[in-house]
Structures are given as structure tokens and as C-alpha cells.
């Protein structure tokens, strides 16, 4: 069998004429006679022509685009869980920053010393809540109905006087804590704010963004949110 046409080898001619088309007419000989039919005809091999004599055109192989070296990238996180974590952790950070702002200023020395007189207390132990009247030692201000924090056991009787401190006349809490107890009221809260900032970086996917520059900006923005919240509450409690 012939590999090109599939016909028997004996039934297929070895050469097929290929008609050469040209715009120019064939020039006549000097004697005025036309050339014979076979003269000037190019006979191509059977492997280069179809069954009807038309030449086989070589189909150019499709050019493949050069593949760029694949860089290792991480899929972007789903935005919905990230936004949910951002809102919730920001609220938690705001709460801890609010309860830690006043005790922080007292621990660093920004406070007004005075005396608080217990008005009434409710609950007991860790759930005890007391209210009283704070009078500054220099007599500059008098605060009514302030919340009293750090009341010792048995010292919550109405009319009891305790040494306490407040951040200023605009404060709403008088702290009767002494010693290391003053630091235990602000240090855990600020550590919780740092934990919320780390959680925002983790759950929003800021550290998994492609590109070093984008990751740095995303992480810096995630950390700046709780930091600005804390600074705002510190400024309000001054």
C-alpha cells in the first residue's frame, strides 16, 4: 500500500504533473511552433502532491507561547470571614483599651490623690460594685457617684472612707488599689489588645498576600487599627 494515498503501489504513478500557473504567456519559438505538452512541465514526486496533482502544502506548526516561569503564589483569602474577624476583634480590642486606659495613667503617675466615701455597694467578691463620693486632697474638685474600684473585703460599708486616686475631674472611677494591684488592672488589658491585633493579622490574611510590599502594608494597617483605638481611649482618659 502506498503510504500517502492508501492505494496499491502498482496502481499509483510515481510522478504527477504539477501545473505551473503564471501571468506571463508562454513565449513562442522562433519557428512559430508551440512547445510540446510535456515540455516545460515539472513532475513532482507522488509524496509531494495530492491525488489530483495539487501540491501538498506544508502546514506550519502552531507557535507555542513561551511559558513564563510560574511563581509560587498563595490564593487570596475569602473576604467575608476576614471582615467578620476584623469587626469582632476590633470591638474586643476597643473594650480592653477602654477598661485599661484609666489604670494605665494611674500606674504611670498621672492621677489626683484624694478620699472616697462609700455610698453603697452591691454584690460580693469579684462581682462587688460600689459607688461613692471622691474628694481631691487639694480641694480642686468633688466627684459624686463615681465607681469605686479595688474596695478591700469588709470595707464596703456605707460611709467608709478609703484612700483612692482618680485621673481627673472628668474621670468616672476612683481606684483604691495599692501595690502591684494597680498594674494588674491595665497590663492584661493591653496584652489582650495586642492579641486582638495579632488575630486581625491572622484571620484577615494580611500576612498571606502575594508580594512583599503588599504584605507589609496590610500587616501595618492591621496593627495600626487596635493601636489607634488604644491611643484614642488613652487620650480620652487623660
Tab-separated table of C-alpha atoms in Angstrom:
chain	number	residue	atom	x	y	z
A	1	UNK	CA	0.000	0.000	0.000
A	2	UNK	CA	1.192	3.482	-0.843
A	3	UNK	CA	1.565	5.475	2.461
A	4	UNK	CA	0.237	8.786	1.059
A	5	UNK	CA	-2.888	7.792	-0.867
A	6	UNK	CA	-3.535	4.322	0.567
A	7	UNK	CA	-3.744	2.820	-2.910
A	8	UNK	CA	-1.781	-0.174	-4.159
A	9	UNK	CA	1.742	0.678	-5.165
A	10	UNK	CA	1.295	-0.639	-8.719
A	11	UNK	CA	-1.875	1.439	-9.319
A	12	UNK	CA	-0.378	4.823	-8.386
A	13	UNK	CA	2.030	6.577	-10.736
A	14	UNK	CA	5.368	7.605	-9.374
A	15	UNK	CA	5.111	11.132	-10.806
A	16	UNK	CA	2.196	13.517	-11.203
A	17	UNK	CA	2.419	16.694	-13.256
A	18	UNK	CA	2.048	19.956	-11.399
A	19	UNK	CA	0.578	22.768	-13.439
A	20	UNK	CA	2.653	25.921	-13.110
A	21	UNK	CA	0.391	28.975	-13.261
A	22	UNK	CA	1.999	32.166	-14.496
A	23	UNK	CA	0.657	35.509	-15.606
A	24	UNK	CA	3.103	35.606	-18.445
A	25	UNK	CA	2.182	33.715	-21.534
A	26	UNK	CA	4.482	31.059	-22.868
A	27	UNK	CA	6.793	32.562	-25.408
A	28	UNK	CA	6.608	31.133	-28.921
A	29	UNK	CA	9.543	29.637	-30.510
A	30	UNK	CA	11.312	31.346	-33.345
A	31	UNK	CA	9.854	28.975	-35.855
A	32	UNK	CA	6.330	29.807	-34.601
A	33	UNK	CA	5.561	26.350	-33.219
A	34	UNK	CA	4.277	25.895	-29.631
A	35	UNK	CA	6.287	23.693	-27.309
A	36	UNK	CA	5.019	20.179	-26.775
A	37	UNK	CA	2.644	19.500	-23.895
A	38	UNK	CA	5.267	17.660	-21.875
A	39	UNK	CA	7.939	20.310	-22.383
A	40	UNK	CA	8.243	22.734	-19.504
A	41	UNK	CA	6.107	20.591	-17.197
A	42	UNK	CA	7.525	19.847	-13.745
A	43	UNK	CA	6.815	16.343	-12.465
A	44	UNK	CA	6.737	16.265	-8.668
A	45	UNK	CA	7.106	13.045	-6.665
A	46	UNK	CA	3.895	11.408	-5.570
A	47	UNK	CA	4.727	12.110	-1.927
A	48	UNK	CA	4.572	15.885	-2.570
A	49	UNK	CA	1.207	16.060	-4.383
A	50	UNK	CA	-2.407	15.049	-3.812
A	51	UNK	CA	-4.305	12.566	-5.992
A	52	UNK	CA	-5.468	15.401	-8.298
A	53	UNK	CA	-1.972	16.814	-8.819
A	54	UNK	CA	-2.148	19.792	-6.444
A	55	UNK	CA	0.987	20.154	-4.380
A	56	UNK	CA	0.922	19.300	-0.738
A	57	UNK	CA	1.317	22.422	1.357
A	58	UNK	CA	3.281	22.044	4.496
A	59	UNK	CA	1.178	23.168	7.415
A	60	UNK	CA	3.256	25.276	9.704
A	61	UNK	CA	3.274	24.005	13.254
A	62	UNK	CA	1.408	26.342	15.617
A	63	UNK	CA	3.775	28.529	17.528
A	64	UNK	CA	3.550	27.904	21.200
A	65	UNK	CA	3.754	30.815	23.507
A	66	UNK	CA	6.687	30.795	25.780
A	67	UNK	CA	5.536	29.960	29.241
A	68	UNK	CA	6.595	32.312	31.911
A	69	UNK	CA	8.198	30.774	34.924
A	70	UNK	CA	5.393	30.130	37.331
A	71	UNK	CA	5.879	31.994	40.571
A	72	UNK	CA	4.590	30.483	43.766
A	73	UNK	CA	1.555	32.451	44.819
A	74	UNK	CA	-0.968	31.863	47.546
A	75	UNK	CA	-4.670	32.091	46.862
A	76	UNK	CA	-6.293	35.182	48.291
A	77	UNK	CA	-8.422	34.544	51.351
A	78	UNK	CA	-12.201	34.765	51.339
A	79	UNK	CA	-13.090	38.378	52.303
A	80	UNK	CA	-16.232	37.574	54.330
A	81	UNK	CA	-14.541	35.692	57.232
A	82	UNK	CA	-11.788	38.290	57.246
A	83	UNK	CA	-14.218	41.200	57.544
A	84	UNK	CA	-16.159	39.408	60.288
A	85	UNK	CA	-12.972	38.757	62.259
A	86	UNK	CA	-11.864	42.360	61.725
A	87	UNK	CA	-15.088	43.818	63.154
A	88	UNK	CA	-15.316	41.435	66.114
A	89	UNK	CA	-11.664	41.701	67.121
A	90	UNK	CA	-11.777	45.493	66.771
A	91	UNK	CA	-14.719	45.639	69.184
A	92	UNK	CA	-12.929	43.377	71.650
A	93	UNK	CA	-9.779	45.498	71.384
A	94	UNK	CA	-11.844	48.646	71.982
A	95	UNK	CA	-13.328	47.151	75.160
A	96	UNK	CA	-9.969	46.178	76.649
A	97	UNK	CA	-8.449	49.521	75.673
A	98	UNK	CA	-11.331	51.325	77.393
A	99	UNK	CA	-11.018	49.427	80.695
A	100	UNK	CA	-7.216	49.720	80.694
A	101	UNK	CA	-6.810	53.407	79.856
A	102	UNK	CA	-7.563	54.801	83.324
A	103	UNK	CA	-5.495	52.270	85.302
A	104	UNK	CA	-2.588	52.833	82.916
A	105	UNK	CA	-2.432	56.568	83.667
A	106	UNK	CA	-2.676	55.834	87.397
A	107	UNK	CA	0.215	53.362	87.164
A	108	UNK	CA	2.482	55.857	85.395
A	109	UNK	CA	1.750	58.607	87.938
A	110	UNK	CA	-0.898	60.735	86.185
A	111	UNK	CA	-3.508	60.842	88.976
A	112	UNK	CA	-5.109	63.010	91.657
A	113	UNK	CA	-4.944	61.681	95.206
A	114	UNK	CA	-7.925	62.007	97.468
A	115	UNK	CA	-10.506	60.270	99.635
A	116	UNK	CA	-13.591	58.412	98.530
A	117	UNK	CA	-16.573	57.877	100.834
A	118	UNK	CA	-18.565	54.729	100.067
A	119	UNK	CA	-22.210	55.437	99.334
A	120	UNK	CA	-23.496	51.916	98.656
A	121	UNK	CA	-22.235	48.547	97.380
A	122	UNK	CA	-23.974	45.649	95.630
A	123	UNK	CA	-22.844	42.049	95.213
A	124	UNK	CA	-19.830	40.490	96.800
A	125	UNK	CA	-16.373	39.236	95.952
A	126	UNK	CA	-15.471	39.676	92.289
A	127	UNK	CA	-18.993	40.859	91.464
A	128	UNK	CA	-18.988	43.648	94.053
A	129	UNK	CA	-19.928	47.077	92.695
A	130	UNK	CA	-19.538	50.205	94.823
A	131	UNK	CA	-20.361	53.861	94.326
A	132	UNK	CA	-19.129	56.836	96.342
A	133	UNK	CA	-18.074	60.456	96.523
A	134	UNK	CA	-14.463	61.376	95.765
A	135	UNK	CA	-12.825	64.466	97.197
A	136	UNK	CA	-9.393	65.561	95.931
A	137	UNK	CA	-6.748	66.373	98.535
A	138	UNK	CA	-6.083	69.795	97.027
A	139	UNK	CA	-9.798	70.558	97.078
A	140	UNK	CA	-9.950	71.341	93.352
A	141	UNK	CA	-12.853	69.073	92.530
A	142	UNK	CA	-15.524	66.862	94.071
A	143	UNK	CA	-16.939	63.920	92.105
A	144	UNK	CA	-20.307	62.373	93.047
A	145	UNK	CA	-21.466	58.880	92.201
A	146	UNK	CA	-18.141	57.629	90.917
A	147	UNK	CA	-17.485	53.931	90.678
A	148	UNK	CA	-15.050	52.711	93.334
A	149	UNK	CA	-12.614	50.007	92.227
A	150	UNK	CA	-10.427	47.915	94.493
A	151	UNK	CA	-12.555	48.067	97.636
A	152	UNK	CA	-10.999	45.661	100.182
A	153	UNK	CA	-13.030	42.900	101.794
A	154	UNK	CA	-15.172	44.301	104.576
A	155	UNK	CA	-14.537	47.902	103.521
A	156	UNK	CA	-17.714	48.399	101.514
A	157	UNK	CA	-19.906	49.584	104.359
A	158	UNK	CA	-21.811	52.793	103.641
A	159	UNK	CA	-19.921	55.817	104.945
A	160	UNK	CA	-16.483	54.092	104.917
A	161	UNK	CA	-13.639	56.368	103.795
A	162	UNK	CA	-10.847	54.961	101.611
A	163	UNK	CA	-7.743	56.445	100.096
A	164	UNK	CA	-8.138	56.480	96.317
A	165	UNK	CA	-6.986	58.176	93.164
A	166	UNK	CA	-8.634	59.499	90.033
A	167	UNK	CA	-7.232	60.587	86.682
A	168	UNK	CA	-9.038	63.921	86.916
A	169	UNK	CA	-12.406	65.635	87.431
A	170	UNK	CA	-13.738	64.085	84.213
A	171	UNK	CA	-12.995	60.538	85.392
A	172	UNK	CA	-15.778	58.190	86.399
A	173	UNK	CA	-13.790	55.712	88.515
A	174	UNK	CA	-11.897	56.105	91.771
A	175	UNK	CA	-9.222	53.445	92.263
A	176	UNK	CA	-8.464	52.270	95.786
A	177	UNK	CA	-5.876	49.715	94.665
A	178	UNK	CA	-2.423	49.724	96.229
A	179	UNK	CA	0.851	47.981	95.382
A	180	UNK	CA	1.056	45.596	92.428
A	181	UNK	CA	-2.729	45.527	92.065
A	182	UNK	CA	-2.567	48.820	90.196
A	183	UNK	CA	-0.586	47.199	87.362
A	184	UNK	CA	-2.833	44.154	87.159
A	185	UNK	CA	-5.707	46.360	86.013
A	186	UNK	CA	-4.050	47.681	82.854
A	187	UNK	CA	-1.353	45.170	81.836
A	188	UNK	CA	-3.666	42.215	80.973
A	189	UNK	CA	-5.970	44.545	79.078
A	190	UNK	CA	-3.227	45.940	76.853
A	191	UNK	CA	-1.880	42.424	76.288
A	192	UNK	CA	-5.370	41.466	75.150
A	193	UNK	CA	-5.297	44.387	72.698
A	194	UNK	CA	-2.027	43.060	71.271
A	195	UNK	CA	-3.608	39.625	70.967
A	196	UNK	CA	-6.541	41.110	69.047
A	197	UNK	CA	-4.118	42.863	66.700
A	198	UNK	CA	-2.313	39.582	66.038
A	199	UNK	CA	-5.675	37.898	65.454
A	200	UNK	CA	-6.634	40.545	62.909
A	201	UNK	CA	-3.393	39.910	61.012
A	202	UNK	CA	-4.015	36.169	61.139
A	203	UNK	CA	-7.698	35.952	60.261
A	204	UNK	CA	-7.789	38.690	57.635
A	205	UNK	CA	-4.971	37.021	55.692
A	206	UNK	CA	-2.759	40.117	55.718
A	207	UNK	CA	0.386	38.017	56.092
A	208	UNK	CA	-0.586	35.759	53.134
A	209	UNK	CA	-0.993	38.396	50.429
A	210	UNK	CA	1.233	37.982	47.336
A	211	UNK	CA	4.072	40.443	47.148
A	212	UNK	CA	6.319	41.534	49.985
A	213	UNK	CA	5.310	45.176	49.716
A	214	UNK	CA	1.586	44.385	49.837
A	215	UNK	CA	2.099	42.130	52.861
A	216	UNK	CA	3.980	44.830	54.735
A	217	UNK	CA	1.293	47.437	54.123
A	218	UNK	CA	-1.506	45.014	55.036
A	219	UNK	CA	0.172	43.916	58.273
A	220	UNK	CA	0.988	47.509	59.226
A	221	UNK	CA	-2.621	48.552	58.632
A	222	UNK	CA	-3.962	45.612	60.649
A	223	UNK	CA	-1.725	46.516	63.595
A	224	UNK	CA	-2.439	50.232	63.319
A	225	UNK	CA	-6.177	49.767	63.900
A	226	UNK	CA	-6.015	48.493	67.525
A	227	UNK	CA	-3.142	50.875	68.222
A	228	UNK	CA	-5.195	53.904	67.159
A	229	UNK	CA	-8.161	52.688	69.203
A	230	UNK	CA	-5.963	52.379	72.285
A	231	UNK	CA	-4.453	55.823	71.770
A	232	UNK	CA	-7.937	57.293	71.449
A	233	UNK	CA	-9.086	55.857	74.775
A	234	UNK	CA	-5.840	56.910	76.457
A	235	UNK	CA	-6.367	60.462	75.224
A	236	UNK	CA	-9.961	60.418	76.468
A	237	UNK	CA	-8.919	59.151	79.916
A	238	UNK	CA	-6.122	61.740	80.371
